[in-house]
Coordinates of C-alpha atoms in Angstrom, one line a residue:
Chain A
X277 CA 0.0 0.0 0.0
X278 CA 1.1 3.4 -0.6
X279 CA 2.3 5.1 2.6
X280 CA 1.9 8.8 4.1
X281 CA 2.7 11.5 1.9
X282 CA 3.8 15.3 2.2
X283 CA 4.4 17.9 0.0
X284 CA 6.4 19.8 -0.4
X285 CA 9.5 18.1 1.5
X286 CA 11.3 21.4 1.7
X287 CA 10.4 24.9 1.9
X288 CA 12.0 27.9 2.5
X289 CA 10.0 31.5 2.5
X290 CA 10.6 34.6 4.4
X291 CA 9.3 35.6 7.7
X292 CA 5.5 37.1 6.6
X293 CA 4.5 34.7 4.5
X294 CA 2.2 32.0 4.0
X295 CA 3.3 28.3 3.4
X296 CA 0.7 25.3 3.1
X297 CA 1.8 22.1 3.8
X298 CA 0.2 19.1 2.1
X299 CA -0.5 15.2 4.0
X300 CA -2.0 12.4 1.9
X301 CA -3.0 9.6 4.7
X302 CA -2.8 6.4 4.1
X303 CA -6.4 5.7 2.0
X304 CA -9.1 3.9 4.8
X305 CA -7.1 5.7 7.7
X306 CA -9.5 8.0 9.2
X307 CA -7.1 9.2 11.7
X308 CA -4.8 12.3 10.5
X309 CA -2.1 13.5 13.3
X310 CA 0.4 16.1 12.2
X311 CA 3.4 16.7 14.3
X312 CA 6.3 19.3 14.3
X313 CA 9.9 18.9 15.4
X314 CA 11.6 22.0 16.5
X315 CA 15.4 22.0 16.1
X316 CA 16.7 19.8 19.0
X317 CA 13.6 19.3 20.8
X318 CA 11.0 16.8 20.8
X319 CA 8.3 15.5 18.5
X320 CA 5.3 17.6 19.6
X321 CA 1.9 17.2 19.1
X322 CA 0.1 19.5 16.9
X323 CA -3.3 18.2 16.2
X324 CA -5.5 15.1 15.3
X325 CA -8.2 14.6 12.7
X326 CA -11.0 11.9 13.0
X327 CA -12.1 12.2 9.0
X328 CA -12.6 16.1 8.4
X329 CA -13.4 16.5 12.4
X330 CA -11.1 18.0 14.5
X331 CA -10.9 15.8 17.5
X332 CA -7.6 17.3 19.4
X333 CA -6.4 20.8 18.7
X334 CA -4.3 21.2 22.0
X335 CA -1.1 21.3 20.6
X336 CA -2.0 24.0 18.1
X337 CA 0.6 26.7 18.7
X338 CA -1.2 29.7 17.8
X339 CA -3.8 31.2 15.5
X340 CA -1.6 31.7 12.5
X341 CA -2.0 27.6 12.2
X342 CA -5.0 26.1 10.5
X343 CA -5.2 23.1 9.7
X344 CA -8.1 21.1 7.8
X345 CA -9.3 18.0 6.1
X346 CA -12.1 18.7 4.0
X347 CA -13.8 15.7 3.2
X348 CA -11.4 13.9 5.5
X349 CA -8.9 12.7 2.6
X350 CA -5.7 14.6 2.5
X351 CA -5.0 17.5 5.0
X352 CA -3.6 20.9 4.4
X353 CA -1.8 22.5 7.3
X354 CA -1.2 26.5 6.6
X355 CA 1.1 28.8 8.4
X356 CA 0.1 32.5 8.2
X357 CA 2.1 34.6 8.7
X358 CA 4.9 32.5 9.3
X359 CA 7.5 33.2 12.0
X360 CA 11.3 32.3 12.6
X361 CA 10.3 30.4 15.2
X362 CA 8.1 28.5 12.9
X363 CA 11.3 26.5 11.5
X364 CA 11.0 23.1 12.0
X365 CA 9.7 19.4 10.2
X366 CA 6.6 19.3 10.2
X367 CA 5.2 15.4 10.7
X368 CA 2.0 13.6 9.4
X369 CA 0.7 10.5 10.9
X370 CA -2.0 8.0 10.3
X371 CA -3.7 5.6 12.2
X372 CA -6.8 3.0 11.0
X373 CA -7.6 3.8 14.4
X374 CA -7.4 6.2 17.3
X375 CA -5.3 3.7 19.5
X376 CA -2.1 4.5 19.4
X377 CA -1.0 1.4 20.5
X378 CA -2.4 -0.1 16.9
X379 CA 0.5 2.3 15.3
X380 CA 1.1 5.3 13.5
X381 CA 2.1 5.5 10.1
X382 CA 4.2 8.5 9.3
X383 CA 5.3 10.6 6.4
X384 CA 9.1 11.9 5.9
X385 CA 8.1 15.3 7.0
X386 CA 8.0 19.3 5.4
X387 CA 11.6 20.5 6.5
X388 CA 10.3 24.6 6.7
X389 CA 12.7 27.2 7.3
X390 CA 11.5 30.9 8.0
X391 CA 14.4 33.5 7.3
Chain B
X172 CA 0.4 15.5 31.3
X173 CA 2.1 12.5 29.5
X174 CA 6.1 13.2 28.9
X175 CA 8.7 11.3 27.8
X176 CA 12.9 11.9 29.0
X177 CA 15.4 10.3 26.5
X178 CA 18.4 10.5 28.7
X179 CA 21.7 10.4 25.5
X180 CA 21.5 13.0 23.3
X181 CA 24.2 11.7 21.3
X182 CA 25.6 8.2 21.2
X183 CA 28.8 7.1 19.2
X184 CA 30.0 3.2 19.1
X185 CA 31.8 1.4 17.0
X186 CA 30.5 -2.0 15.1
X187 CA 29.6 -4.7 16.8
X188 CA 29.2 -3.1 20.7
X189 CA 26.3 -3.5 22.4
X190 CA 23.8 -0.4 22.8
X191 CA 21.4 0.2 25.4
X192 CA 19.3 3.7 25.4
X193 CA 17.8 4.9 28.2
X194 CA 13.9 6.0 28.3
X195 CA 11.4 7.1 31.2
X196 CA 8.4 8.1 31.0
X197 CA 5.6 10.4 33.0
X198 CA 2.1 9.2 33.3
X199 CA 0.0 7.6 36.1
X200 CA -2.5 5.7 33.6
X201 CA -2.0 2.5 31.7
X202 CA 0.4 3.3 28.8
X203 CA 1.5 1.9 25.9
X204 CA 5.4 2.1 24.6
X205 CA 7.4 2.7 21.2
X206 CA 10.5 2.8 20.0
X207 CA 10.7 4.9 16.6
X208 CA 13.3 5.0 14.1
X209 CA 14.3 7.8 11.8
X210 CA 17.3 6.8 9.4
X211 CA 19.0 9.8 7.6
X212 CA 16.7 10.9 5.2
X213 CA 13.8 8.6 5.6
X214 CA 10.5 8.7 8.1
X215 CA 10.0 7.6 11.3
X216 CA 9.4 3.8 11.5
X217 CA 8.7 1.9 14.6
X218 CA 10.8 -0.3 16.2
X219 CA 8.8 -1.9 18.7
X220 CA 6.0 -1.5 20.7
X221 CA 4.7 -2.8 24.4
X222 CA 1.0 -2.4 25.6
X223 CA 0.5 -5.6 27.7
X224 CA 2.0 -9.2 28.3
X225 CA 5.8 -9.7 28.3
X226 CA 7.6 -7.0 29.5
X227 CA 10.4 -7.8 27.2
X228 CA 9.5 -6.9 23.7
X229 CA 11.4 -7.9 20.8
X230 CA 11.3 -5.7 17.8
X231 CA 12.9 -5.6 14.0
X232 CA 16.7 -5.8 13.0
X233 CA 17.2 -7.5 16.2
X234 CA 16.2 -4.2 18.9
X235 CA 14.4 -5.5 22.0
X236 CA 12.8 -3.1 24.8
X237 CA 12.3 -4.0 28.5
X238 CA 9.1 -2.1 30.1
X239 CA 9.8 -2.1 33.7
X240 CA 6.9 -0.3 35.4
X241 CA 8.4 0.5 38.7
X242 CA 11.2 2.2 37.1
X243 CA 8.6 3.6 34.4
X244 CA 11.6 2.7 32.2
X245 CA 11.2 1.2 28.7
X246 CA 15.2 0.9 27.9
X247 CA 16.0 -0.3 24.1
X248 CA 18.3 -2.6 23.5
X249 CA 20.6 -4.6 21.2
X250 CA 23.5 -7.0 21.7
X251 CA 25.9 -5.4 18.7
X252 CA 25.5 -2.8 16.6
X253 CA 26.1 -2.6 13.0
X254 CA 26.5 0.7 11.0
X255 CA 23.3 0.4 9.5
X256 CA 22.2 1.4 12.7
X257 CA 23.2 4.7 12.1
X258 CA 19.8 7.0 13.0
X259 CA 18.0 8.7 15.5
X260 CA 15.9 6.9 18.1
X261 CA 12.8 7.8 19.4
X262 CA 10.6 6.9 22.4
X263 CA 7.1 7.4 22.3
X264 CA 4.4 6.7 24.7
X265 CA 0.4 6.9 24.8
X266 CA -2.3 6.6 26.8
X267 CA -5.5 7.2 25.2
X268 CA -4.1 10.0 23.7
X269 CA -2.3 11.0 20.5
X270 CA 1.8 10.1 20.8
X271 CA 3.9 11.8 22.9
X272 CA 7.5 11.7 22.0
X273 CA 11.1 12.0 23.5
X274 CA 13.5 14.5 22.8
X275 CA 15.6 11.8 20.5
X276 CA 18.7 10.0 20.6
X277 CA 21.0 10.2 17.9
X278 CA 23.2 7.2 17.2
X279 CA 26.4 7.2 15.3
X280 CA 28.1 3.8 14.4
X281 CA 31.8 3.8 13.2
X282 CA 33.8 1.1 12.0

């Protein structure tokens, strides 16, 4: 089966702008979790999608994220406007189910920088 | 809150040593374990994974983990190293809720 995809893998834009990244879940998964790894610091938890619902937002760093999944297929996550402190990878996830202990399945992650 | 220390930021052997990294965790609930992989330039695969039985969980390429509850430990382990090894480890753990990682460990084998 086809795994988790994201697009782009890199982007670099300036401080001000907007980026959108792109996650194509693996098809059937109704879970959708996207993740973001700050330069030497942990994996966190951004938010988690149960088809195009929202389930868990907590990890949402601030309003200039928005994240959806219209007809709860792919997921766009945008960043406006984007910050330095924005840099990061940015991780999707999915999951047949909400149990974590059944697995994630991730992507290889949107390497963003923010000059 | 769930949280997750990865004591070894960085950890150079050479081929063929034995590896153990360390992992404790935070959270008063029943919890399931992982062990993530990321090799350079791929995603994150897992490794391994405990939620009930054995404590001692064996995993792929030959990695095991040892959940030890009074320690809230979930060490990973293997007997020797190769240089294929070369990545960055991650634990993860979950209760109900959505993964919650470690900081990483990043493992450099040398010949």
């Amino acid at each position: 089966e086809a795994g988790v995809t994201q697009f782009p893998s890199h982007s670099v834009i300036e401080k001000g702008q907007t980026v959108t990244l792109r996650c194509d879940p693996i098809s059937g998964h109704d879970n959708l979790y996207w993740y973001r790894r700050v330069m030497g610091k942990e994996i966190k938890f951004l938010l988690h999608f149960v088809k195009e619902s929202k389930q868990d937002e907590s990890g949402m760093p601030n309003n200039r994220f928005l994240a959806e999944r219209t007809g709860g297929t792919y997921s766009t996550l945008k960043v406006q406007p984007a910050e330095l402190e924005d840099s990061g990878v940015y991780f999707c996830a999915s999951s047949q189910t909400h149990r974590a202990n059944y697995g994630y399945t991730f992507g290889s992650g949107t390497r963003l920088t923010v000059v | 809150a769930q949280s997750v220390s990865q004591h070894n930021h960085h950890v150079i052997l050479s081929e063929a040593a034995s590896l153990e990294l360390g992992c404790n965790y935070s959270y008063g609930g029943t919890v399931n374990l992982f062990w993530y992989v990321q090799y350079p330039g791929q995603h994150l695969q897992l490794l391994l994974k405990y939620f009930s039985g054995d404590p001692l969980v064996k995993g792929i390429k030959g990695f095991e983990a040892e959940f030890i509850k009074s320690k809230f430990s979930f060490n990973l382990r293997k007997p020797s190293v190769q240089w294929s090894d070369t990545a960055e480890y991650f634990c993860a753990v979950s209760g109900n809720t959505p993964l919650v990682f470690g900081k990483g460990t990043r493992l450099s084998v040398i010949a």
